XYZ file of C-alpha atoms in Angstrom:
457
model
C -3.220 26.057 -17.793
C -4.046 23.510 -20.445
C -2.426 20.090 -19.940
C -4.386 17.726 -22.130
C -2.770 18.237 -25.424
C -3.375 14.971 -27.243
C -6.347 12.859 -28.363
C -5.366 9.902 -26.146
C -5.981 11.532 -22.773
C -9.303 11.680 -20.907
C -10.394 14.517 -18.706
C -11.759 12.519 -15.787
C -12.919 15.591 -13.866
C -15.467 16.753 -16.465
C -17.915 15.325 -18.925
C -20.192 12.238 -18.920
C -18.727 9.990 -16.267
C -20.036 6.543 -17.281
C -18.961 7.024 -20.939
C -15.515 8.061 -19.796
C -15.182 5.017 -17.538
C -16.084 2.767 -20.485
C -13.737 4.608 -22.798
C -10.932 4.253 -20.187
C -11.570 0.677 -19.051
C -12.116 -1.011 -22.430
C -8.563 -0.515 -23.646
C -7.379 -1.709 -20.234
C -9.410 -4.866 -20.569
C -8.237 -5.418 -24.088
C -4.606 -4.862 -22.964
C -5.108 -7.391 -20.165
C -6.818 -9.866 -22.451
C -3.993 -9.514 -24.981
C -1.362 -9.977 -22.253
C -3.158 -13.089 -20.984
C -3.640 -14.378 -24.472
C 0.034 -14.149 -25.148
C 0.866 -15.725 -21.792
C -1.660 -18.418 -22.602
C 0.188 -18.854 -25.937
C 3.298 -19.793 -23.871
C 1.330 -22.489 -22.051
C -0.414 -23.741 -25.174
C 2.767 -24.042 -27.117
C 4.600 -26.038 -24.458
C 1.511 -28.003 -23.516
C 0.641 -28.997 -27.050
C 4.048 -29.265 -28.648
C 6.260 -30.254 -25.670
C 4.901 -32.219 -22.704
C 2.596 -31.919 -19.746
C 5.786 -31.726 -17.557
C 6.813 -28.587 -19.492
C 3.324 -27.127 -18.950
C 3.503 -27.921 -15.246
C 7.042 -26.383 -15.104
C 5.837 -23.024 -16.430
C 2.684 -23.091 -14.292
C 4.599 -23.950 -11.069
C 6.474 -20.602 -11.333
C 3.545 -18.187 -11.579
C 2.780 -17.742 -7.884
C 6.445 -17.563 -6.926
C 7.163 -15.004 -9.629
C 4.285 -12.859 -8.458
C 5.521 -13.090 -4.863
C 8.968 -11.694 -5.769
C 7.822 -8.897 -8.124
C 4.669 -7.623 -6.301
C 6.409 -5.190 -3.936
C 7.831 -3.187 -6.849
C 4.605 -3.452 -8.839
C 2.837 -1.855 -5.862
C 5.111 1.157 -6.315
C 3.609 1.565 -9.781
C 0.272 1.973 -8.100
C 1.843 4.824 -6.094
C 3.040 6.310 -9.361
C -0.470 6.097 -10.855
C -2.133 7.773 -7.820
C 0.450 10.611 -7.543
C 0.407 11.495 -11.211
C -3.378 11.444 -11.305
C -3.570 13.682 -8.182
C -1.096 16.213 -9.549
C -2.529 16.040 -13.061
C -6.049 16.704 -11.727
C -4.697 19.642 -9.688
C -2.784 20.945 -12.774
C 0.544 20.770 -10.887
C 2.944 20.306 -13.803
C 6.103 20.442 -11.699
C 5.144 17.595 -9.424
C 3.868 15.498 -12.353
C 7.311 15.769 -13.955
C 9.076 14.988 -10.658
C 6.917 11.923 -10.173
C 7.486 10.632 -13.737
C 11.261 10.780 -13.472
C 11.401 9.325 -9.948
C 9.180 6.449 -11.088
C 11.341 5.621 -14.203
C 14.495 5.564 -12.147
C 12.846 3.379 -9.492
C 11.721 1.020 -12.304
C 15.362 0.676 -13.482
C 16.792 0.092 -9.996
C 13.928 -2.181 -9.014
C 14.203 -4.277 -12.188
C 17.937 -4.844 -11.640
C 17.306 -5.814 -8.000
C 14.560 -8.205 -8.876
C 16.706 -9.885 -11.516
C 19.400 -10.647 -8.927
C 16.856 -11.784 -6.336
C 14.821 -13.928 -8.725
C 17.791 -15.741 -10.242
C 19.342 -16.355 -6.896
C 16.265 -17.659 -5.104
C 14.465 -19.496 -7.916
C 15.551 -23.056 -7.173
C 15.543 -22.893 -3.341
C 12.029 -21.457 -3.288
C 10.730 -24.002 -5.838
C 12.030 -26.727 -3.605
C 10.401 -25.140 -0.616
C 7.055 -25.295 -2.545
C 7.535 -29.067 -2.981
C 7.774 -28.764 -6.739
C 8.087 -32.321 -8.184
C 11.506 -33.447 -9.256
C 10.384 -34.030 -12.825
C 9.362 -30.367 -13.049
C 11.772 -28.413 -10.948
C 14.701 -28.241 -13.409
C 12.615 -26.751 -16.187
C 10.856 -24.413 -13.711
C 14.213 -23.078 -12.491
C 15.429 -22.490 -16.052
C 12.275 -20.587 -16.910
C 12.564 -18.328 -13.856
C 16.279 -17.617 -14.513
C 15.547 -16.334 -18.017
C 12.277 -14.573 -17.041
C 14.004 -12.626 -14.233
C 16.901 -11.585 -16.466
C 14.357 -9.487 -18.331
C 12.795 -7.918 -15.212
C 14.104 -4.390 -15.895
C 12.070 -4.375 -19.114
C 8.932 -5.582 -17.269
C 9.370 -2.854 -14.577
C 9.860 -0.089 -17.142
C 6.720 -1.096 -19.080
C 4.524 -1.226 -15.917
C 5.763 2.064 -14.505
C 5.568 3.830 -17.833
C 2.031 2.469 -18.385
C 1.035 3.644 -14.934
C 1.987 7.173 -15.879
C -0.069 7.028 -19.065
C -3.084 5.562 -17.274
C -2.959 8.351 -14.684
C -3.527 10.986 -17.431
C -6.283 8.949 -19.080
C -4.314 7.274 -21.834
C -5.023 3.537 -21.955
C -5.025 3.193 -25.781
C -1.325 3.518 -26.544
C -0.220 0.833 -24.024
C -2.788 -1.362 -25.798
C -1.173 -0.771 -29.183
C 2.342 -1.362 -27.807
C 1.207 -4.582 -26.100
C -0.456 -5.872 -29.247
C 2.711 -5.411 -31.273
C 4.966 -6.901 -28.587
C 2.587 -9.861 -28.058
C 2.544 -10.761 -31.702
C 6.300 -10.920 -31.613
C 5.971 -13.144 -28.513
C 3.823 -15.655 -30.229
C 5.922 -15.834 -33.319
C 9.090 -16.330 -31.212
C 7.312 -18.978 -29.099
C 6.604 -21.026 -32.139
C 10.050 -20.496 -33.566
C 11.923 -21.435 -30.416
C 9.741 -24.413 -29.508
C 8.892 -25.901 -32.857
C 12.028 -25.089 -34.792
C 14.665 -24.997 -32.092
C 13.140 -27.484 -29.717
C 13.721 -25.308 -26.632
C 10.374 -25.859 -24.738
C 10.377 -23.747 -21.516
C 13.573 -21.882 -22.361
C 12.118 -20.873 -25.672
C 8.899 -19.333 -24.241
C 10.904 -17.589 -21.551
C 13.272 -15.938 -24.102
C 10.230 -14.945 -26.227
C 8.616 -13.314 -23.202
C 11.741 -11.326 -22.387
C 12.168 -10.076 -25.903
C 8.534 -9.019 -26.215
C 8.671 -7.237 -22.837
C 11.738 -5.375 -23.984
C 9.906 -4.133 -27.086
C 6.920 -2.975 -24.996
C 9.177 -1.121 -22.564
C 11.022 0.616 -25.392
C 7.767 1.751 -26.961
C 6.386 3.146 -23.698
C 9.581 5.093 -22.928
C 9.614 6.389 -26.523
C 6.011 7.611 -25.952
C 6.951 9.436 -22.773
C 10.039 10.977 -24.503
C 7.810 12.395 -27.227
C 5.047 13.663 -24.807
C 4.295 17.424 -25.032
C 2.886 17.917 -21.617
C 4.150 17.492 -18.012
C 4.564 13.756 -18.440
C 7.482 14.227 -20.853
C 10.564 12.106 -19.963
C 14.037 13.627 -20.361
C 17.226 11.730 -19.475
C 18.783 14.906 -17.953
C 15.903 15.090 -15.415
C 16.291 11.493 -14.284
C 16.690 11.603 -10.551
C 14.868 10.396 -7.434
C 12.983 13.184 -5.626
C 12.981 12.292 -1.846
C 9.604 13.944 -1.166
C 7.912 12.210 -4.158
C 9.548 8.901 -3.322
C 8.230 9.069 0.230
C 4.673 9.700 -0.959
C 5.056 6.974 -3.643
C 6.218 4.493 -0.999
C 3.411 5.561 1.358
C 0.786 4.704 -1.228
C 2.484 2.017 -3.218
C 4.392 -0.024 -0.716
C 1.335 -1.278 1.198
C -0.151 -2.289 -2.116
C 3.056 -4.087 -2.955
C 3.268 -5.824 0.415
C -0.430 -6.796 0.098
C 0.324 -8.307 -3.345
C 3.343 -10.141 -1.927
C 1.299 -11.685 0.881
C -1.518 -12.360 -1.599
C 0.999 -14.362 -3.651
C 2.278 -16.004 -0.471
C -1.140 -17.329 0.229
C -1.411 -18.571 -3.350
C 1.947 -20.244 -3.048
C 0.607 -22.078 0.019
C -2.349 -23.202 -2.003
C -0.039 -24.048 -4.994
C 2.047 -26.217 -2.609
C -1.101 -28.144 -1.706
C -1.965 -28.447 -5.392
C 1.556 -29.845 -5.955
C 0.803 -32.664 -3.565
C -1.739 -34.093 -6.056
C 1.059 -34.522 -8.698
C 2.042 -33.104 -12.061
C -1.276 -33.886 -13.750
C -3.148 -31.768 -11.179
C -0.553 -29.020 -11.521
C -1.009 -28.991 -15.310
C -4.812 -28.839 -15.017
C -4.694 -26.054 -12.433
C -2.166 -24.203 -14.589
C -4.536 -24.252 -17.562
C -7.491 -23.093 -15.433
C -5.379 -20.350 -13.871
C -4.583 -19.105 -17.356
C -8.353 -19.064 -18.191
C -9.044 -17.508 -14.806
C -6.807 -14.618 -15.727
C -9.115 -13.724 -18.540
C -12.013 -13.519 -16.080
C -9.898 -11.527 -13.631
C -9.291 -8.872 -16.337
C -12.792 -7.516 -15.660
C -12.124 -6.832 -12.042
C -8.508 -5.673 -12.641
C -9.515 -3.256 -15.425
C -12.111 -1.551 -13.202
C -9.714 -1.677 -10.265
C -7.169 0.378 -12.313
C -9.982 2.576 -13.642
C -11.254 3.511 -10.206
C -7.697 4.231 -8.950
C -7.200 6.789 -11.720
C -10.645 8.323 -11.575
C -10.647 8.638 -7.830
C -7.138 10.084 -7.893
C -7.789 12.717 -10.558
C -11.129 13.786 -9.164
C -9.654 14.071 -5.658
C -6.936 16.325 -7.052
C -9.590 18.332 -8.924
C -11.940 18.525 -5.976
C -14.785 16.719 -7.815
C -16.079 14.675 -4.896
C -19.445 13.791 -6.330
C -17.713 12.173 -9.284
C -15.619 10.054 -6.900
C -18.682 8.416 -5.395
C -20.312 7.845 -8.787
C -17.205 6.379 -10.296
C -16.957 3.776 -7.440
C -20.544 2.706 -8.001
C -20.172 2.439 -11.778
C -16.897 0.502 -11.546
C -18.270 -1.968 -8.989
C -21.318 -2.704 -11.105
C -19.384 -3.019 -14.326
C -16.751 -5.251 -12.700
C -19.379 -7.591 -11.312
C -21.185 -7.792 -14.624
C -18.051 -8.659 -16.560
C -16.963 -11.294 -14.060
C -20.409 -12.986 -14.029
C -20.703 -13.049 -17.809
C -17.138 -14.310 -18.490
C -17.033 -16.623 -15.441
C -20.176 -18.560 -16.320
C -19.391 -18.432 -20.081
C -15.973 -20.059 -19.440
C -17.367 -22.605 -16.982
C -20.094 -23.780 -19.394
C -17.431 -24.399 -22.051
C -14.769 -25.675 -19.620
C -13.930 -29.038 -21.260
C -13.444 -27.462 -24.725
C -11.310 -24.600 -23.399
C -9.097 -26.839 -21.228
C -8.491 -29.214 -24.181
C -6.785 -26.276 -25.998
C -4.051 -26.368 -23.374
C -3.717 -30.108 -23.062
C -5.876 -32.991 -24.306
C -5.022 -35.470 -21.514
C -8.350 -36.405 -19.854
C -6.850 -36.400 -16.333
C -5.499 -32.870 -16.824
C -8.984 -31.678 -17.956
C -10.705 -33.387 -15.018
C -8.380 -31.734 -12.461
C -9.003 -28.366 -14.164
C -12.763 -28.728 -14.010
C -12.599 -29.208 -10.256
C -11.120 -25.714 -9.892
C -13.454 -24.091 -12.490
C -16.486 -25.490 -10.765
C -16.020 -23.259 -7.716
C -14.004 -20.246 -8.737
C -15.758 -19.257 -12.040
C -19.184 -19.101 -10.507
C -18.090 -16.740 -7.722
C -15.571 -14.499 -9.424
C -17.751 -11.381 -9.146
C -16.832 -11.320 -5.434
C -13.187 -10.765 -6.422
C -14.294 -7.957 -8.717
C -16.103 -6.087 -5.923
C -13.143 -6.655 -3.602
C -10.727 -5.136 -6.132
C -12.814 -2.068 -6.808
C -13.200 -1.326 -3.134
C -9.419 -1.459 -2.543
C -8.668 0.442 -5.779
C -10.972 3.273 -4.743
C -9.265 3.550 -1.391
C -5.796 3.721 -3.001
C -7.009 6.411 -5.442
C -8.081 8.437 -2.396
C -4.634 8.023 -0.902
C -5.672 5.373 1.674
C -3.312 2.516 0.983
C -2.382 1.133 4.359
C -5.768 0.035 5.672
C -6.914 -1.872 2.524
C -3.534 -3.659 2.607
C -4.069 -4.635 6.206
C -7.634 -5.756 5.514
C -6.583 -7.767 2.494
C -3.651 -9.271 4.438
C -5.988 -10.632 7.113
C -9.064 -11.266 4.996
C -7.309 -13.014 2.090
C -3.797 -14.051 2.950
C -4.059 -15.105 6.599
C -7.456 -16.753 6.242
C -6.343 -18.763 3.194
C -3.260 -19.950 5.007
C -5.326 -20.896 8.004
C -7.685 -22.751 5.726
C -4.848 -24.727 4.122
C -3.520 -25.815 7.479
C -6.807 -26.458 9.327
C -9.848 -27.045 7.096
C -8.044 -28.658 4.136
C -6.337 -31.465 6.036
C -9.717 -32.581 7.444
C -11.049 -33.207 3.949
C -7.978 -33.000 1.550
C -9.738 -32.615 -1.811
C -9.262 -30.130 -4.586
C -12.808 -28.792 -4.086
C -12.266 -28.114 -0.427
C -8.998 -26.322 -1.229
C -10.634 -24.107 -3.850
C -13.410 -23.022 -1.444
C -10.868 -20.849 0.319
C -11.042 -18.377 -2.638
C -14.722 -17.242 -2.703
C -14.924 -17.234 1.101
C -11.955 -14.927 1.546
C -13.073 -12.702 -1.382
C -16.485 -12.135 0.269
C -15.016 -11.309 3.690
C -12.458 -8.889 2.297
C -14.906 -7.148 -0.081
C -17.301 -6.516 2.852
C -14.513 -5.162 5.121
C -12.978 -2.905 2.456
C -16.436 -1.694 1.464
C -17.244 -0.626 5.003
C -13.923 1.247 5.403
C -14.484 2.928 2.048
C -17.865 4.107 3.312
C -16.249 5.687 6.369
C -13.532 7.364 4.309
C -15.941 8.836 1.783
C -18.304 10.088 4.479
C -15.422 11.835 6.190
C -14.152 13.297 2.943
C -17.464 14.661 1.874
C -18.073 16.194 5.333
C -14.672 17.891 5.301
C -15.252 19.310 1.831
C -18.634 20.763 2.664
C -20.910 20.746 -0.326
C -19.401 18.545 -2.933
C -18.802 20.226 -6.301
C -21.046 18.931 -8.949
C -19.702 17.678 -12.237
């Protein structure tokens, strides 16, 4: 049975593996870079044309927003893995069942997140010790942002389906178009209407709605098992159970990951709004470096998943090695490149010298060690692609989340400086990467032994 009927898909089970990984991951990186560029545009517009309080207000919401949405985002990982497995095994029926279950979950999850986010925004911001001169604008930003959560969920779940069958180019095109709309609306709402944080939030929601509509339109027009039809929209209990088994641990991991970052953000908040603004700018730049590890994380999930379904075990091992090496290289090049040009890059966000100085304190430690985050992400991504989602979640929960919280409450108070606070990042990355790497070695060894002689590509 022939499933790959369009030029956008990649057959991950056959052909030159390294070239396919590059072809798959480059659009992912470009999509991530575009998304971060457009998110950075939000920060740049409010930082340059409003005030540093407005910049801090948007930045103070990032960790909290991630905390609330990460559980449902984890389910999109389950969608990716299941579709990739079934697609590699040429199981059209289960591909279709997974697609329709995922889309309905995205709708329900988006509505639920909208209610939760709007209701808990202000109390949680107060719990994080957000300064009084920032909290009003931060609450307003979160209310508007979460009102658009159904669009965000639909885009992410739909993109997960496309990635699973090797299509990373069309999500890139959709994101490019939606992002341009976002930038134009940012400038219009802030410069013309004087709306600062409300303006950039509305622009984000509108652009996400456009991206979601384009992804759903793509799935409706598909000519293979991924085709979306309204009449087939239902939740399959068996598929949902498997999706939860794979995706829920990833979502819980992401939630606790964000919880640890909220703990760190609360400590950053204690330094005042200038420190928050500086860290917000660096976190935006940091996202560009993170794209390298995240792109290869998503790549290895799909490649491991499809090749597991297709029984191509030798390609699984090679894809893990290639993705780890590529992720490390990208993080090293981008991390050091950004660090060496730190002052100039931070001045794009805000020209206040104190803001730049606070930002450089964070850049000094994180950007020189980001390759450790890349290795950590590839190891956990490979495990999820192989259907092992619980253990990497537990390892990351202990290695990153728990240890960072312990650091904040034990090591940081002894020497309460920004540098000491930031050291918690590379130390926990290294520990978690080593633990996940060892578990991945055990899983692969067991898998290869059970399969006998691995099929060669």
